[in-house]
Amino acid sequence: MNKALLAGGVAAMATMTGCSTGSSDTASAASSSGGPSGMPSGGPGGAGGMGPGASEVAYADFVGVTTDGKVVDDLYTIHATDVSTDKVVKAAQAFLDGLTAKERKASVFEVDDDEWLAWSNVDGYQREGARMGDLTDKQRDLGYALLGVALSAEGLTQTRNIMKLNAFLGDYSGGNRDTLTEGAYFFTFMGTPSTTEPWGFQYEGHHVAINYFVLGDQVVMTPTFMGSEPTSATYDGEKIILFEKETTAGLTLLRSLTDAQRKKVISSEAKAGDNLKAGAGQDNLQLAYQGLAASGFTAAQKSSLLDLVRVYVGAMDDGHAEVKMKEVEEHLDDTYFYWIGETKDSSAFYYRVHSPVVLIEYDAQSPLAYGTKDSDGGGMGGPGGTPTQQHIHTIIRTPNGGDYGVDLLKLHLENDH
């Protein structure tokens, strides 16, 4: 399902400049779903340009992020987690019941529909589903209630603050863009909410893409993309600062390393305007391990690494976040930490945490629409500009077929049907 970029979107306008990141990450293999010719490598939607579009992977062709194109087998199983999903099932059903027949028809897809993979973080992108800004207050409240039980308190706050700063950016850019508002976020549902059968939902808009798969009491909440431009501003009288924990936790881990360890973790390449690899449209990305494996870390360093992972995993509800953290810990020695850029508190840098079961990226990028007067990129800024902590993209994925709960769904169909 190819989707068109909408004219007038901030990110779309930046991409039309045809800038290149200039990144030379030679250790990572090429993605099998690279962006169309003429789009920047690693544009606003991450590596591959604007996200799905012409290069979108079909659900049936999904492999997931791998190091070499080969999926590591037997990583995921169907099992009881003892963490109830009753509340999220009820909240999802309540939201769907609150929609009109037309809205519901436009928002519900099959559990294995290509719609799962058709997300983008770009603002000017044609989306399916129920648009928050078009719903009644009661319907929106039901939508936020669903997010409230699916996410942790911090995850919900972060999501809402990203939406608010999207509206701030719209005001900053002169207004009159319905993609740069708090209402330009969409719900879609794959399957029917159930405590026994597989289903899920997607919440998506500019700088937010939450994919939430449910099977029994198991939850997979990846890929989850969160970003913002700017990351700090006052909107409607409220001072909002985003990604402080992500920034601090990365620096804390890096600074806990010895000089010898840092030499293996920190890349020699210069920080580009966009270093993100696993963004939208990169569902079959091949990405080699880089940096240093945690098998060489001290106990204290391993603890800092887990603290860093927990910042991202902790966006989901607390119970299922702990389930995911146990999975991460089982592969801790095979978890790699990698860094590009300087290491000061205010530096624009990139880091990656990568194991068989988790991939996390943090990328301070060049401006596209905010503070571009000082950008080397000129005009709207873009990948050729100077990166800054005022434009940050993050993503968390489950490699080796785990994203969107695909591997769990396959096991379910093989064993239970």
Short mmCIF file of C-alpha atoms in Angstrom, two decimals:
data_model
loop_
_atom_site.label_atom_id
_atom_site.label_comp_id
_atom_site.label_asym_id
_atom_site.label_seq_id
_atom_site.Cartn_x
_atom_site.Cartn_y
_atom_site.Cartn_z
CA MET A 1 0.00 0.00 0.00
CA ASN A 2 1.92 3.04 -1.21
CA LYS A 3 1.07 6.35 0.35
CA ALA A 4 1.69 9.79 -1.01
CA LEU A 5 3.44 12.68 0.67
CA LEU A 6 1.20 15.64 1.11
CA ALA A 7 2.37 18.91 -0.36
CA GLY A 8 3.18 21.56 2.22
CA GLY A 9 4.56 19.24 4.90
CA VAL A 10 7.65 20.61 6.61
CA ALA A 11 9.64 17.40 6.25
CA ALA A 12 8.42 16.89 2.69
CA MET A 13 9.65 20.33 1.73
CA ALA A 14 13.05 19.61 3.23
CA THR A 15 13.35 16.35 1.33
CA MET A 16 12.62 18.05 -1.97
CA THR A 17 16.01 19.77 -1.63
CA GLY A 18 17.60 16.40 -2.44
CA CYS A 19 20.26 16.75 0.27
CA SER A 20 22.42 13.82 1.28
CA THR A 21 23.49 12.88 4.77
CA GLY A 22 27.04 12.28 3.79
CA SER A 23 27.10 9.39 6.24
CA SER A 24 29.73 6.72 5.67
CA ASP A 25 28.63 3.92 7.95
CA THR A 26 30.47 1.23 6.02
CA ALA A 27 30.01 -1.43 8.68
CA SER A 28 26.28 -1.60 8.15
CA ALA A 29 24.93 -3.57 5.25
CA ALA A 30 22.55 -2.02 2.78
CA SER A 31 18.86 -2.24 3.49
CA SER A 32 16.69 -4.36 1.26
CA SER A 33 14.16 -1.55 1.19
CA GLY A 34 16.22 1.51 0.37
CA GLY A 35 14.56 4.76 -0.55
CA PRO A 36 13.70 5.85 -4.05
CA SER A 37 16.41 7.55 -6.08
CA GLY A 38 16.78 11.24 -5.35
CA MET A 39 15.66 11.03 -1.73
CA PRO A 40 18.20 11.58 1.02
CA SER A 41 19.74 8.51 2.61
CA GLY A 42 18.34 8.70 6.08
CA GLY A 43 15.93 11.57 5.45
CA PRO A 44 13.22 12.57 7.90
CA GLY A 45 11.85 9.05 8.00
CA GLY A 46 15.23 7.52 8.77
CA ALA A 47 17.45 5.62 6.36
CA GLY A 48 15.65 5.22 3.08
CA GLY A 49 14.20 8.72 2.92
CA MET A 50 10.58 9.47 3.66
CA GLY A 51 9.54 6.09 4.96
CA PRO A 52 7.47 3.44 3.15
CA GLY A 53 6.22 4.90 -0.12
CA ALA A 54 7.50 3.19 -3.24
CA SER A 55 9.93 0.98 -1.31
CA GLU A 56 7.49 -0.29 1.30
CA VAL A 57 7.85 -3.90 2.39
CA ALA A 58 4.68 -5.98 2.22
CA TYR A 59 3.66 -7.80 5.39
CA ALA A 60 4.10 -11.15 3.67
CA ASP A 61 7.70 -10.21 2.78
CA PHE A 62 8.59 -8.99 6.26
CA VAL A 63 11.83 -10.42 7.67
CA GLY A 64 12.72 -7.84 10.28
CA VAL A 65 16.01 -6.22 11.19
CA THR A 66 18.91 -8.65 10.91
CA THR A 67 22.68 -8.38 10.93
CA ASP A 68 23.12 -10.22 7.62
CA GLY A 69 19.70 -11.04 6.19
CA LYS A 70 19.40 -14.26 8.19
CA VAL A 71 16.93 -14.38 11.08
CA VAL A 72 18.20 -15.82 14.35
CA ASP A 73 15.76 -18.62 15.17
CA ASP A 74 14.02 -19.50 18.43
CA LEU A 75 14.27 -16.09 20.06
CA TYR A 76 10.55 -15.65 20.75
CA THR A 77 7.92 -18.00 22.13
CA ILE A 78 4.24 -17.90 22.95
CA HIS A 79 4.05 -18.03 26.72
CA ALA A 80 2.17 -16.63 29.69
CA THR A 81 3.56 -13.39 31.08
CA ASP A 82 1.10 -13.11 33.99
CA VAL A 83 0.59 -9.47 33.02
CA SER A 84 -3.04 -8.92 32.10
CA THR A 85 -4.04 -7.23 28.85
CA ASP A 86 -7.70 -6.96 29.91
CA LYS A 87 -7.56 -3.19 30.37
CA VAL A 88 -6.06 -2.49 26.95
CA VAL A 89 -8.56 -4.84 25.29
CA LYS A 90 -11.49 -3.09 26.99
CA ALA A 91 -10.12 0.37 26.22
CA ALA A 92 -9.57 -0.51 22.56
CA GLN A 93 -13.06 -1.92 22.25
CA ALA A 94 -14.54 1.15 23.93
CA PHE A 95 -12.73 3.43 21.49
CA LEU A 96 -13.93 1.43 18.49
CA ASP A 97 -17.48 1.33 19.85
CA GLY A 98 -17.37 5.12 20.12
CA LEU A 99 -16.62 5.58 16.43
CA THR A 100 -19.24 6.02 13.77
CA ALA A 101 -19.73 3.14 11.33
CA LYS A 102 -17.82 5.09 8.67
CA GLU A 103 -14.94 5.94 11.01
CA ARG A 104 -14.70 2.37 12.19
CA LYS A 105 -14.67 0.94 8.68
CA ALA A 106 -11.82 3.28 7.77
CA SER A 107 -9.82 2.32 10.85
CA VAL A 108 -9.97 -1.50 11.06
CA PHE A 109 -7.79 -3.86 9.01
CA GLU A 110 -6.88 -7.54 9.06
CA VAL A 111 -4.35 -8.58 11.68
CA ASP A 112 -1.70 -9.24 9.01
CA ASP A 113 -2.47 -6.24 6.82
CA ASP A 114 0.27 -4.25 5.09
CA GLU A 115 -1.05 -1.26 7.04
CA TRP A 116 1.22 -2.29 9.92
CA LEU A 117 4.27 -1.36 7.87
CA ALA A 118 2.79 1.77 6.27
CA TRP A 119 3.88 4.28 8.89
CA SER A 120 6.08 7.33 8.69
CA ASN A 121 7.29 9.97 11.13
CA VAL A 122 6.98 12.68 8.48
CA ASP A 123 4.25 15.30 8.92
CA GLY A 124 3.17 15.58 5.30
CA TYR A 125 2.17 11.94 4.86
CA GLN A 126 -1.23 10.54 3.89
CA ARG A 127 -2.46 8.30 6.70
CA GLU A 128 -5.35 5.93 7.24
CA GLY A 129 -7.63 5.61 10.23
CA ALA A 130 -9.38 7.83 12.75
CA ARG A 131 -7.79 11.28 12.94
CA MET A 132 -7.80 12.68 16.47
CA GLY A 133 -8.55 16.20 15.30
CA ASP A 134 -11.68 15.03 13.51
CA LEU A 135 -13.15 13.20 16.50
CA THR A 136 -15.51 14.49 19.14
CA ASP A 137 -14.18 15.31 22.61
CA LYS A 138 -15.68 12.07 23.92
CA GLN A 139 -14.10 10.01 21.16
CA ARG A 140 -10.71 11.65 21.74
CA ASP A 141 -10.96 10.96 25.46
CA LEU A 142 -11.52 7.29 24.66
CA GLY A 143 -8.45 7.36 22.44
CA TYR A 144 -6.33 8.87 25.17
CA ALA A 145 -7.75 6.33 27.61
CA LEU A 146 -6.47 3.57 25.32
CA LEU A 147 -3.03 5.15 25.18
CA GLY A 148 -3.18 5.59 28.95
CA VAL A 149 -3.46 1.84 29.61
CA ALA A 150 -1.18 0.75 26.74
CA LEU A 151 1.61 3.12 27.73
CA SER A 152 3.28 3.95 30.99
CA ALA A 153 2.58 7.33 32.59
CA GLU A 154 5.89 8.60 31.19
CA GLY A 155 5.15 7.11 27.77
CA LEU A 156 1.79 8.87 27.62
CA THR A 157 3.27 12.18 28.78
CA GLN A 158 6.02 11.96 26.18
CA THR A 159 3.56 11.15 23.41
CA ARG A 160 1.30 14.05 24.36
CA ASN A 161 4.24 16.44 24.64
CA ILE A 162 5.46 15.46 21.17
CA MET A 163 1.99 16.27 19.87
CA LYS A 164 2.04 19.62 21.63
CA LEU A 165 5.43 20.56 20.21
CA ASN A 166 4.16 19.54 16.78
CA ALA A 167 1.49 22.19 17.23
CA PHE A 168 4.16 24.61 18.46
CA LEU A 169 6.12 23.99 15.27
CA GLY A 170 2.99 24.70 13.26
CA ASP A 171 2.57 28.06 15.00
CA TYR A 172 6.29 28.77 14.61
CA SER A 173 6.05 28.02 10.88
CA GLY A 174 3.18 30.43 10.41
CA GLY A 175 0.20 28.16 10.93
CA ASN A 176 -2.30 27.02 8.30
CA ARG A 177 -0.89 23.46 8.16
CA ASP A 178 -3.25 20.87 9.50
CA THR A 179 -0.39 18.36 9.68
CA LEU A 180 1.35 20.51 12.30
CA THR A 181 -1.33 20.39 15.00
CA GLU A 182 -2.22 18.27 18.01
CA GLY A 183 -5.00 16.71 15.98
CA ALA A 184 -2.88 15.26 13.15
CA TYR A 185 -2.51 11.81 14.75
CA PHE A 186 -4.29 8.64 13.69
CA PHE A 187 -5.50 5.36 15.17
CA THR A 188 -5.69 2.20 13.07
CA PHE A 189 -6.55 -1.29 14.35
CA MET A 190 -5.38 -4.61 13.00
CA GLY A 191 -7.70 -7.44 14.01
CA THR A 192 -10.35 -7.30 16.73
CA PRO A 193 -9.47 -6.54 20.37
CA SER A 194 -9.40 -9.88 22.18
CA THR A 195 -7.87 -11.55 25.22
CA THR A 196 -7.19 -14.71 23.22
CA GLU A 197 -6.84 -13.88 19.51
CA PRO A 198 -4.06 -11.73 18.01
CA TRP A 199 -4.76 -8.06 17.34
CA GLY A 200 -3.12 -4.69 17.67
CA PHE A 201 -3.27 -1.00 17.01
CA GLN A 202 -1.11 1.73 15.59
CA TYR A 203 -1.00 5.35 16.73
CA GLU A 204 0.82 7.51 14.25
CA GLY A 205 1.59 11.06 13.20
CA HIS A 206 4.46 13.52 12.91
CA HIS A 207 7.31 12.29 15.12
CA VAL A 208 5.21 9.53 16.71
CA ALA A 209 4.61 5.96 15.55
CA ILE A 210 3.51 3.41 18.15
CA ASN A 211 2.89 -0.15 16.97
CA TYR A 212 1.19 -2.23 19.67
CA PHE A 213 0.60 -5.95 19.08
CA VAL A 214 -1.30 -8.14 21.56
CA LEU A 215 -1.54 -11.92 21.78
CA GLY A 216 -3.09 -13.20 24.98
CA ASP A 217 -1.12 -11.51 27.73
CA GLN A 218 1.92 -10.88 25.52
CA VAL A 219 2.62 -7.43 24.08
CA VAL A 220 5.10 -6.25 21.45
CA MET A 221 5.39 -2.46 21.22
CA THR A 222 7.82 -2.07 18.36
CA PRO A 223 8.68 -0.36 16.17
CA THR A 224 8.09 2.72 18.30
CA PHE A 225 9.41 5.96 16.88
CA MET A 226 9.47 9.15 18.94
CA GLY A 227 11.05 12.43 17.98
CA SER A 228 10.55 16.17 18.03
CA GLU A 229 11.60 19.46 16.50
CA PRO A 230 12.06 21.44 18.64
CA THR A 231 12.72 19.38 21.75
CA SER A 232 12.36 22.33 24.09
CA ALA A 233 9.78 25.10 23.88
CA THR A 234 6.89 26.76 25.67
CA TYR A 235 3.51 25.83 24.25
CA ASP A 236 0.23 27.22 25.55
CA GLY A 237 2.02 28.43 28.68
CA GLU A 238 3.61 25.05 29.40
CA LYS A 239 7.39 24.58 29.31
CA ILE A 240 8.11 21.28 27.56
CA ILE A 241 11.50 19.56 27.41
CA LEU A 242 11.82 16.22 25.62
CA PHE A 243 14.47 13.47 25.50
CA GLU A 244 16.41 14.57 28.58
CA LYS A 245 16.44 11.01 29.95
CA GLU A 246 17.47 9.53 26.61
CA THR A 247 20.30 12.06 26.30
CA THR A 248 21.52 11.71 29.88
CA ALA A 249 21.33 7.91 29.97
CA GLY A 250 23.42 7.64 26.81
CA LEU A 251 26.07 9.99 28.17
CA THR A 252 26.08 8.22 31.53
CA LEU A 253 26.83 4.87 29.92
CA LEU A 254 29.50 6.32 27.64
CA ARG A 255 31.23 8.12 30.50
CA SER A 256 31.28 4.94 32.57
CA LEU A 257 33.56 3.31 29.99
CA THR A 258 37.33 3.26 30.15
CA ASP A 259 39.42 5.07 27.57
CA ALA A 260 40.18 1.76 25.88
CA GLN A 261 36.49 0.86 25.75
CA ARG A 262 35.54 4.25 24.35
CA LYS A 263 37.98 3.81 21.49
CA LYS A 264 35.98 0.76 20.44
CA VAL A 265 32.58 2.39 20.99
CA ILE A 266 33.10 5.83 19.41
CA SER A 267 33.20 5.90 15.63
CA SER A 268 35.87 7.84 13.77
CA GLU A 269 33.33 9.29 11.39
CA ALA A 270 31.91 12.77 11.90
CA LYS A 271 28.33 13.19 13.03
CA ALA A 272 26.10 13.69 10.00
CA GLY A 273 22.84 15.61 9.89
CA ASP A 274 20.98 12.28 10.00
CA ASN A 275 22.54 8.98 11.10
CA LEU A 276 19.36 7.02 11.85
CA LYS A 277 19.31 3.62 10.15
CA ALA A 278 16.17 1.79 11.27
CA GLY A 279 13.50 4.40 10.64
CA ALA A 280 10.30 4.13 8.63
CA GLY A 281 10.49 1.89 5.59
CA GLN A 282 13.45 -0.04 6.99
CA ASP A 283 11.62 -3.11 8.22
CA ASN A 284 14.02 -5.52 6.49
CA LEU A 285 17.14 -3.54 7.33
CA GLN A 286 20.47 -5.40 7.46
CA LEU A 287 22.60 -3.76 10.13
CA ALA A 288 25.84 -5.27 11.38
CA TYR A 289 26.82 -5.00 15.01
CA GLN A 290 29.17 -2.12 15.72
CA GLY A 291 30.92 -0.81 18.79
CA LEU A 292 31.61 -2.90 21.86
CA ALA A 293 29.71 -5.87 23.26
CA ALA A 294 28.56 -5.77 26.87
CA SER A 295 30.34 -9.06 27.53
CA GLY A 296 33.35 -6.86 28.21
CA PHE A 297 31.51 -4.51 30.56
CA THR A 298 31.83 -4.42 34.31
CA ALA A 299 28.76 -5.07 36.45
CA ALA A 300 28.29 -1.33 36.95
CA GLN A 301 28.56 -0.69 33.22
CA LYS A 302 26.03 -3.42 32.47
CA SER A 303 23.69 -1.79 34.97
CA SER A 304 24.06 1.54 33.15
CA LEU A 305 23.33 -0.20 29.86
CA LEU A 306 20.14 -1.70 31.27
CA ASP A 307 19.16 1.71 32.64
CA LEU A 308 19.55 3.12 29.14
CA VAL A 309 17.42 0.38 27.56
CA ARG A 310 14.79 0.81 30.27
CA VAL A 311 14.29 4.46 29.26
CA TYR A 312 12.97 3.28 25.89
CA VAL A 313 11.26 0.06 26.94
CA GLY A 314 9.63 2.02 29.76
CA ALA A 315 7.34 3.83 27.35
CA MET A 316 5.04 0.78 27.43
CA ASP A 317 2.90 -0.16 30.41
CA ASP A 318 4.99 -1.05 33.44
CA GLY A 319 4.16 -4.75 33.60
CA HIS A 320 5.00 -5.55 30.00
CA ALA A 321 8.05 -3.30 30.16
CA GLU A 322 9.47 -5.58 32.84
CA VAL A 323 8.72 -8.62 30.68
CA LYS A 324 10.69 -7.03 27.82
CA MET A 325 13.57 -6.09 30.12
CA LYS A 326 13.95 -9.72 31.18
CA GLU A 327 14.21 -10.64 27.50
CA VAL A 328 16.89 -7.97 27.03
CA GLU A 329 18.84 -9.20 30.05
CA GLU A 330 18.94 -12.74 28.65
CA HIS A 331 20.98 -11.39 25.72
CA LEU A 332 22.93 -8.73 27.61
CA ASP A 333 26.39 -10.06 26.82
CA ASP A 334 25.51 -9.96 23.12
CA THR A 335 24.34 -6.33 23.32
CA TYR A 336 26.50 -3.79 21.49
CA PHE A 337 26.91 -0.08 22.24
CA TYR A 338 27.97 2.30 19.46
CA TRP A 339 28.44 6.08 19.31
CA ILE A 340 28.98 8.79 16.69
CA GLY A 341 29.79 12.39 17.59
CA GLU A 342 31.09 14.41 20.49
CA THR A 343 30.39 13.64 24.13
CA LYS A 344 29.58 16.92 25.89
CA ASP A 345 26.23 17.47 27.60
CA SER A 346 25.16 19.81 24.79
CA SER A 347 26.68 17.83 21.90
CA ALA A 348 24.64 16.53 19.00
CA PHE A 349 25.43 12.82 18.89
CA TYR A 350 24.13 9.45 17.76
CA TYR A 351 24.14 6.21 19.71
CA ARG A 352 22.91 2.69 19.13
CA VAL A 353 22.10 -0.25 21.39
CA HIS A 354 21.85 -3.47 19.39
CA SER A 355 21.29 -7.09 20.39
CA PRO A 356 19.40 -10.07 18.94
CA VAL A 357 16.21 -8.85 20.68
CA VAL A 358 16.46 -5.07 20.84
CA LEU A 359 17.63 -2.23 18.61
CA ILE A 360 17.61 1.33 19.92
CA GLU A 361 18.76 4.42 18.08
CA TYR A 362 19.09 8.01 19.31
CA ASP A 363 19.95 10.64 16.73
CA ALA A 364 20.36 14.39 17.22
CA GLN A 365 19.72 15.69 13.71
CA SER A 366 20.12 18.86 11.72
CA PRO A 367 17.16 21.26 11.75
CA LEU A 368 14.44 21.04 9.14
CA ALA A 369 12.15 23.84 10.25
CA TYR A 370 13.20 25.19 13.66
CA GLY A 371 16.23 27.42 14.15
CA THR A 372 17.31 26.97 10.55
CA LYS A 373 18.78 30.47 10.26
CA ASP A 374 21.98 29.14 11.84
CA SER A 375 21.98 25.88 9.85
CA ASP A 376 24.72 25.17 7.35
CA GLY A 377 22.07 23.54 5.22
CA GLY A 378 20.41 26.84 4.39
CA GLY A 379 16.71 27.42 3.80
CA MET A 380 14.75 24.69 5.53
CA GLY A 381 17.91 23.12 6.90
CA GLY A 382 18.04 19.42 6.15
CA PRO A 383 20.51 16.54 6.37
CA GLY A 384 23.33 18.82 5.18
CA GLY A 385 22.90 21.16 8.13
CA THR A 386 24.56 21.17 11.52
CA PRO A 387 22.92 18.69 13.94
CA THR A 388 21.51 19.94 17.20
CA GLN A 389 19.72 18.60 20.27
CA GLN A 390 16.71 20.66 19.20
CA HIS A 391 15.86 17.98 16.63
CA ILE A 392 16.01 14.42 17.94
CA HIS A 393 14.77 11.14 16.48
CA THR A 394 14.63 7.88 18.45
CA ILE A 395 13.43 4.40 17.63
CA ILE A 396 13.20 1.04 19.33
CA ARG A 397 12.77 -2.19 17.37
CA THR A 398 12.66 -5.94 18.02
CA PRO A 399 15.09 -7.52 15.53
CA ASN A 400 14.90 -10.96 13.94
CA GLY A 401 11.21 -10.87 13.05
CA GLY A 402 9.83 -9.55 16.33
CA ASP A 403 8.52 -6.17 15.16
CA TYR A 404 4.72 -5.87 14.87
CA GLY A 405 4.51 -9.21 16.71
CA VAL A 406 5.08 -10.94 13.36
CA ASP A 407 7.02 -13.87 14.79
CA LEU A 408 4.44 -14.42 17.54
CA LEU A 409 1.62 -14.33 14.99
CA LYS A 410 3.39 -16.93 12.85
CA LEU A 411 3.84 -19.19 15.89
CA HIS A 412 0.20 -18.71 16.83
CA LEU A 413 -1.02 -19.66 13.36
CA GLU A 414 1.32 -22.65 13.17
CA ASN A 415 0.51 -24.06 16.58
CA ASP A 416 -3.06 -23.03 17.37
CA HIS A 417 -4.81 -23.05 13.99
#
